[in-house]
Amino acid sequence: MLGPRSSQFTMEADVTLTGFSSTDVTLLLRWLAAPHVAAWYLDPEDHVAWAANPPPNGERALIAVGGRAVGYIRWQSVSREVLDSVGLHEIPSGSVDIDILIGEPEFVGRGIGPRALLVLLSKLRQRRDVPMLGLTTSVQNLSAQRAYTKAGFRILREYSPTGYGPCYLMVYNLNENA
């Protein structure tokens, strides 16, 4: 678990993951309403509720550049039951599902997302119990696909989670990329 904002996990000098607190909910709401984010986050209330009270196997952080919060990332370990319920039978139990957004428009397209993913990847690799990382993105969200690919993720397959239409499941296998 990440501590307060003063406690930062850093891999890249300018991109850090900092603690998320209840006071950050307003910021997350603003980001989820921004046009470049809202197109991909159909249920912002669900994301805010999750951020305000994450499940026991979930964590979240702000993405900061030079100390300024510019985005949000959340992750959680996924059980076999949940994976099977959404038809992701080939994903190993204990894998981590990630969701990420860059909320400040002037930071979109500057490589912040891939660097934040690499910071998280380094943190999760230290746990040694995570076999795979996964992200889901719309087949239409080309900028997200490019960003995830820059961080080492690859498209595993297309699927259609309820309410989201055609999506790509992109994965990073920690066992293959050790």
PDB file of C-alpha atoms in Angstrom:
ATOM      1  CA  MET A   1       0.000   0.000   0.000  1.00  0.00           C
ATOM      2  CA  LEU A   2       1.250   3.445  -0.848  1.00  0.00           C
ATOM      3  CA  GLY A   3       1.509   5.882   1.979  1.00  0.00           C
ATOM      4  CA  PRO A   4       0.627   9.570   2.114  1.00  0.00           C
ATOM      5  CA  ARG A   5       1.695  11.915  -0.655  1.00  0.00           C
ATOM      6  CA  SER A   6       5.052  12.541   0.964  1.00  0.00           C
ATOM      7  CA  SER A   7       5.813   8.843   0.552  1.00  0.00           C
ATOM      8  CA  GLN A   8       6.366   8.236  -3.139  1.00  0.00           C
ATOM      9  CA  PHE A   9       7.363   5.198  -5.130  1.00  0.00           C
ATOM     10  CA  THR A  10       9.592   6.391  -7.945  1.00  0.00           C
ATOM     11  CA  MET A  11      11.152   4.681 -10.927  1.00  0.00           C
ATOM     12  CA  GLU A  12      11.269   7.560 -13.402  1.00  0.00           C
ATOM     13  CA  ALA A  13      12.512  10.828 -11.954  1.00  0.00           C
ATOM     14  CA  ASP A  14       9.490  12.790 -13.119  1.00  0.00           C
ATOM     15  CA  VAL A  15       6.614  10.273 -12.841  1.00  0.00           C
ATOM     16  CA  THR A  16       5.554   8.968  -9.441  1.00  0.00           C
ATOM     17  CA  LEU A  17       2.604   7.192  -7.891  1.00  0.00           C
ATOM     18  CA  THR A  18       1.382   8.984  -4.789  1.00  0.00           C
ATOM     19  CA  GLY A  19      -1.211   8.064  -2.204  1.00  0.00           C
ATOM     20  CA  PHE A  20      -4.887   8.624  -2.998  1.00  0.00           C
ATOM     21  CA  SER A  21      -7.067  10.031  -0.221  1.00  0.00           C
ATOM     22  CA  SER A  22     -10.750  10.842   0.154  1.00  0.00           C
ATOM     23  CA  THR A  23      -9.983  14.484  -0.674  1.00  0.00           C
ATOM     24  CA  ASP A  24      -8.861  13.359  -4.159  1.00  0.00           C
ATOM     25  CA  VAL A  25     -12.354  12.130  -5.090  1.00  0.00           C
ATOM     26  CA  THR A  26     -13.323  15.608  -6.360  1.00  0.00           C
ATOM     27  CA  LEU A  27     -10.257  15.651  -8.623  1.00  0.00           C
ATOM     28  CA  LEU A  28     -11.083  12.186  -9.960  1.00  0.00           C
ATOM     29  CA  LEU A  29     -14.676  13.290 -10.652  1.00  0.00           C
ATOM     30  CA  ARG A  30     -13.387  16.254 -12.669  1.00  0.00           C
ATOM     31  CA  TRP A  31     -11.075  14.004 -14.685  1.00  0.00           C
ATOM     32  CA  LEU A  32     -13.812  11.451 -15.370  1.00  0.00           C
ATOM     33  CA  ALA A  33     -16.023  14.256 -16.733  1.00  0.00           C
ATOM     34  CA  ALA A  34     -13.316  15.578 -19.071  1.00  0.00           C
ATOM     35  CA  PRO A  35     -14.190  14.799 -22.718  1.00  0.00           C
ATOM     36  CA  HIS A  36     -10.942  12.907 -23.427  1.00  0.00           C
ATOM     37  CA  VAL A  37     -11.668  10.597 -20.463  1.00  0.00           C
ATOM     38  CA  ALA A  38     -15.492  10.451 -20.403  1.00  0.00           C
ATOM     39  CA  ALA A  39     -15.602   8.769 -23.807  1.00  0.00           C
ATOM     40  CA  TRP A  40     -13.980   5.664 -22.300  1.00  0.00           C
ATOM     41  CA  TYR A  41     -15.410   5.663 -18.744  1.00  0.00           C
ATOM     42  CA  LEU A  42     -19.111   4.980 -19.117  1.00  0.00           C
ATOM     43  CA  ASP A  43     -19.913   4.641 -15.390  1.00  0.00           C
ATOM     44  CA  PRO A  44     -17.916   7.351 -13.607  1.00  0.00           C
ATOM     45  CA  GLU A  45     -19.884   6.850 -10.392  1.00  0.00           C
ATOM     46  CA  ASP A  46     -18.654   3.251 -10.173  1.00  0.00           C
ATOM     47  CA  HIS A  47     -15.043   4.380 -10.558  1.00  0.00           C
ATOM     48  CA  VAL A  48     -15.458   7.063  -7.913  1.00  0.00           C
ATOM     49  CA  ALA A  49     -17.115   4.630  -5.484  1.00  0.00           C
ATOM     50  CA  TRP A  50     -14.269   2.153  -6.035  1.00  0.00           C
ATOM     51  CA  ALA A  51     -11.656   4.890  -5.479  1.00  0.00           C
ATOM     52  CA  ALA A  52     -13.373   6.116  -2.312  1.00  0.00           C
ATOM     53  CA  ASN A  53     -13.632   2.607  -0.868  1.00  0.00           C
ATOM     54  CA  PRO A  54     -11.469   0.060  -2.714  1.00  0.00           C
ATOM     55  CA  PRO A  55     -11.993  -3.657  -2.134  1.00  0.00           C
ATOM     56  CA  PRO A  56      -9.536  -5.471   0.147  1.00  0.00           C
ATOM     57  CA  ASN A  57      -7.541  -6.718  -2.867  1.00  0.00           C
ATOM     58  CA  GLY A  58      -7.478  -3.302  -4.564  1.00  0.00           C
ATOM     59  CA  GLU A  59      -5.205  -0.279  -4.427  1.00  0.00           C
ATOM     60  CA  ARG A  60      -5.128   3.092  -6.126  1.00  0.00           C
ATOM     61  CA  ALA A  61      -2.824   6.055  -6.553  1.00  0.00           C
ATOM     62  CA  LEU A  62      -2.514   9.399  -8.203  1.00  0.00           C
ATOM     63  CA  ILE A  63      -0.051   9.720 -11.058  1.00  0.00           C
ATOM     64  CA  ALA A  64       2.149  12.745 -10.456  1.00  0.00           C
ATOM     65  CA  VAL A  65       4.597  14.573 -12.681  1.00  0.00           C
ATOM     66  CA  GLY A  66       6.981  16.849 -10.836  1.00  0.00           C
ATOM     67  CA  GLY A  67       4.702  16.634  -7.797  1.00  0.00           C
ATOM     68  CA  ARG A  68       1.562  17.663  -9.724  1.00  0.00           C
ATOM     69  CA  ALA A  69      -1.308  15.150  -9.839  1.00  0.00           C
ATOM     70  CA  VAL A  70      -2.123  14.504 -13.505  1.00  0.00           C
ATOM     71  CA  GLY A  71      -3.821  11.108 -13.502  1.00  0.00           C
ATOM     72  CA  TYR A  72      -5.161   8.116 -11.633  1.00  0.00           C
ATOM     73  CA  ILE A  73      -4.315   4.421 -11.586  1.00  0.00           C
ATOM     74  CA  ARG A  74      -6.000   1.558  -9.778  1.00  0.00           C
ATOM     75  CA  TRP A  75      -5.218  -2.138  -9.594  1.00  0.00           C
ATOM     76  CA  GLN A  76      -6.521  -5.269  -7.955  1.00  0.00           C
ATOM     77  CA  SER A  77      -5.805  -8.971  -7.814  1.00  0.00           C
ATOM     78  CA  VAL A  78      -8.453 -10.955  -9.634  1.00  0.00           C
ATOM     79  CA  SER A  79      -9.848 -14.290  -8.445  1.00  0.00           C
ATOM     80  CA  ARG A  80     -10.428 -17.326 -10.633  1.00  0.00           C
ATOM     81  CA  GLU A  81     -14.181 -16.917 -10.089  1.00  0.00           C
ATOM     82  CA  VAL A  82     -14.197 -13.337 -11.426  1.00  0.00           C
ATOM     83  CA  LEU A  83     -11.965 -14.208 -14.385  1.00  0.00           C
ATOM     84  CA  ASP A  84     -14.209 -17.123 -15.344  1.00  0.00           C
ATOM     85  CA  SER A  85     -17.368 -15.022 -14.947  1.00  0.00           C
ATOM     86  CA  VAL A  86     -16.160 -12.627 -17.665  1.00  0.00           C
ATOM     87  CA  GLY A  87     -14.842 -15.392 -19.911  1.00  0.00           C
ATOM     88  CA  LEU A  88     -11.134 -14.809 -19.291  1.00  0.00           C
ATOM     89  CA  HIS A  89     -10.311 -18.464 -18.628  1.00  0.00           C
ATOM     90  CA  GLU A  90      -6.743 -18.218 -19.951  1.00  0.00           C
ATOM     91  CA  ILE A  91      -5.711 -15.567 -17.401  1.00  0.00           C
ATOM     92  CA  PRO A  92      -4.030 -17.067 -14.308  1.00  0.00           C
ATOM     93  CA  SER A  93      -5.654 -16.582 -10.917  1.00  0.00           C
ATOM     94  CA  GLY A  94      -3.937 -13.871  -8.887  1.00  0.00           C
ATOM     95  CA  SER A  95      -3.289 -11.747 -11.947  1.00  0.00           C
ATOM     96  CA  VAL A  96      -3.715  -8.015 -11.509  1.00  0.00           C
ATOM     97  CA  ASP A  97      -6.235  -5.919 -13.415  1.00  0.00           C
ATOM     98  CA  ILE A  98      -5.165  -2.300 -13.984  1.00  0.00           C
ATOM     99  CA  ASP A  99      -7.150   0.769 -14.905  1.00  0.00           C
ATOM    100  CA  ILE A 100      -5.398   4.039 -15.735  1.00  0.00           C
ATOM    101  CA  LEU A 101      -6.268   7.514 -16.936  1.00  0.00           C
ATOM    102  CA  ILE A 102      -4.417  10.739 -17.539  1.00  0.00           C
ATOM    103  CA  GLY A 103      -6.857  13.419 -16.443  1.00  0.00           C
ATOM    104  CA  GLU A 104      -5.007  16.621 -17.228  1.00  0.00           C
ATOM    105  CA  PRO A 105      -5.369  17.182 -20.990  1.00  0.00           C
ATOM    106  CA  GLU A 106      -1.977  18.856 -21.416  1.00  0.00           C
ATOM    107  CA  PHE A 107      -0.276  15.677 -20.147  1.00  0.00           C
ATOM    108  CA  VAL A 108      -1.999  13.331 -22.622  1.00  0.00           C
ATOM    109  CA  GLY A 109       0.312  11.963 -25.307  1.00  0.00           C
ATOM    110  CA  ARG A 110       3.504  12.804 -23.418  1.00  0.00           C
ATOM    111  CA  GLY A 111       4.425   9.274 -22.310  1.00  0.00           C
ATOM    112  CA  ILE A 112       3.135   9.711 -18.747  1.00  0.00           C
ATOM    113  CA  GLY A 113       0.795   6.688 -18.893  1.00  0.00           C
ATOM    114  CA  PRO A 114       3.469   4.217 -20.034  1.00  0.00           C
ATOM    115  CA  ARG A 115       5.909   5.518 -17.409  1.00  0.00           C
ATOM    116  CA  ALA A 116       3.262   5.245 -14.666  1.00  0.00           C
ATOM    117  CA  LEU A 117       2.582   1.665 -15.777  1.00  0.00           C
ATOM    118  CA  LEU A 118       6.302   0.885 -15.565  1.00  0.00           C
ATOM    119  CA  VAL A 119       6.426   2.280 -12.024  1.00  0.00           C
ATOM    120  CA  LEU A 120       3.481   0.070 -11.041  1.00  0.00           C
ATOM    121  CA  LEU A 121       4.956  -2.905 -12.891  1.00  0.00           C
ATOM    122  CA  SER A 122       8.172  -2.569 -10.878  1.00  0.00           C
ATOM    123  CA  LYS A 123       6.185  -2.427  -7.632  1.00  0.00           C
ATOM    124  CA  LEU A 124       4.089  -5.499  -8.509  1.00  0.00           C
ATOM    125  CA  ARG A 125       7.118  -7.489  -9.686  1.00  0.00           C
ATOM    126  CA  GLN A 126       8.523  -7.205  -6.133  1.00  0.00           C
ATOM    127  CA  ARG A 127       5.500  -9.088  -4.766  1.00  0.00           C
ATOM    128  CA  ARG A 128       6.531 -12.288  -6.622  1.00  0.00           C
ATOM    129  CA  ASP A 129       2.972 -13.665  -6.448  1.00  0.00           C
ATOM    130  CA  VAL A 130       1.584 -11.865  -9.499  1.00  0.00           C
ATOM    131  CA  PRO A 131       1.803 -13.926 -12.702  1.00  0.00           C
ATOM    132  CA  MET A 132       0.269 -11.461 -15.132  1.00  0.00           C
ATOM    133  CA  LEU A 133      -0.969  -7.883 -15.464  1.00  0.00           C
ATOM    134  CA  GLY A 134      -3.963  -7.033 -17.610  1.00  0.00           C
ATOM    135  CA  LEU A 135      -5.667  -3.967 -19.028  1.00  0.00           C
ATOM    136  CA  THR A 136      -8.844  -3.660 -21.042  1.00  0.00           C
ATOM    137  CA  THR A 137      -9.278  -0.951 -23.645  1.00  0.00           C
ATOM    138  CA  SER A 138     -11.794  -0.242 -26.349  1.00  0.00           C
ATOM    139  CA  VAL A 139     -10.702  -1.413 -29.799  1.00  0.00           C
ATOM    140  CA  GLN A 140     -11.344   2.218 -30.818  1.00  0.00           C
ATOM    141  CA  ASN A 141      -8.993   3.727 -28.194  1.00  0.00           C
ATOM    142  CA  LEU A 142      -5.843   3.731 -30.299  1.00  0.00           C
ATOM    143  CA  SER A 143      -3.926   6.117 -28.031  1.00  0.00           C
ATOM    144  CA  ALA A 144      -4.414   3.813 -25.028  1.00  0.00           C
ATOM    145  CA  GLN A 145      -3.306   0.818 -27.096  1.00  0.00           C
ATOM    146  CA  ARG A 146      -0.123   2.659 -28.141  1.00  0.00           C
ATOM    147  CA  ALA A 147       0.580   3.703 -24.547  1.00  0.00           C
ATOM    148  CA  TYR A 148       0.108   0.184 -23.164  1.00  0.00           C
ATOM    149  CA  THR A 149       2.296  -1.270 -25.915  1.00  0.00           C
ATOM    150  CA  LYS A 150       5.069   1.213 -25.008  1.00  0.00           C
ATOM    151  CA  ALA A 151       4.957  -0.174 -21.457  1.00  0.00           C
ATOM    152  CA  GLY A 152       5.380  -3.742 -22.768  1.00  0.00           C
ATOM    153  CA  PHE A 153       1.768  -4.929 -22.871  1.00  0.00           C
ATOM    154  CA  ARG A 154       0.507  -6.925 -25.850  1.00  0.00           C
ATOM    155  CA  ILE A 155      -2.954  -7.631 -27.172  1.00  0.00           C
ATOM    156  CA  LEU A 156      -3.989 -11.127 -26.082  1.00  0.00           C
ATOM    157  CA  ARG A 157      -7.430 -11.081 -27.654  1.00  0.00           C
ATOM    158  CA  GLU A 158     -10.620  -9.198 -28.300  1.00  0.00           C
ATOM    159  CA  TYR A 159     -13.671  -9.626 -26.074  1.00  0.00           C
ATOM    160  CA  SER A 160     -16.840  -7.722 -25.200  1.00  0.00           C
ATOM    161  CA  PRO A 161     -17.329  -6.936 -21.504  1.00  0.00           C
ATOM    162  CA  THR A 162     -20.931  -6.069 -20.684  1.00  0.00           C
ATOM    163  CA  GLY A 163     -21.759  -2.496 -21.603  1.00  0.00           C
ATOM    164  CA  TYR A 164     -18.414  -1.624 -23.206  1.00  0.00           C
ATOM    165  CA  GLY A 165     -18.565  -3.125 -26.680  1.00  0.00           C
ATOM    166  CA  PRO A 166     -15.525  -4.635 -28.407  1.00  0.00           C
ATOM    167  CA  CYS A 167     -12.387  -4.349 -26.266  1.00  0.00           C
ATOM    168  CA  TYR A 168      -8.862  -5.630 -26.330  1.00  0.00           C
ATOM    169  CA  LEU A 169      -7.442  -7.505 -23.389  1.00  0.00           C
ATOM    170  CA  MET A 170      -3.816  -6.414 -23.188  1.00  0.00           C
ATOM    171  CA  VAL A 171      -1.452  -8.348 -20.920  1.00  0.00           C
ATOM    172  CA  TYR A 172       2.039  -8.257 -19.496  1.00  0.00           C
ATOM    173  CA  ASN A 173       3.292 -11.670 -18.368  1.00  0.00           C
ATOM    174  CA  LEU A 174       5.643 -11.138 -15.420  1.00  0.00           C
ATOM    175  CA  ASN A 175       7.007 -14.674 -15.786  1.00  0.00           C
ATOM    176  CA  GLU A 176       8.047 -14.118 -19.415  1.00  0.00           C
ATOM    177  CA  ASN A 177       9.302 -10.573 -18.884  1.00  0.00           C
ATOM    178  CA  ALA A 178      11.355 -11.151 -15.738  1.00  0.00           C
TER     179      ALA A 178
END
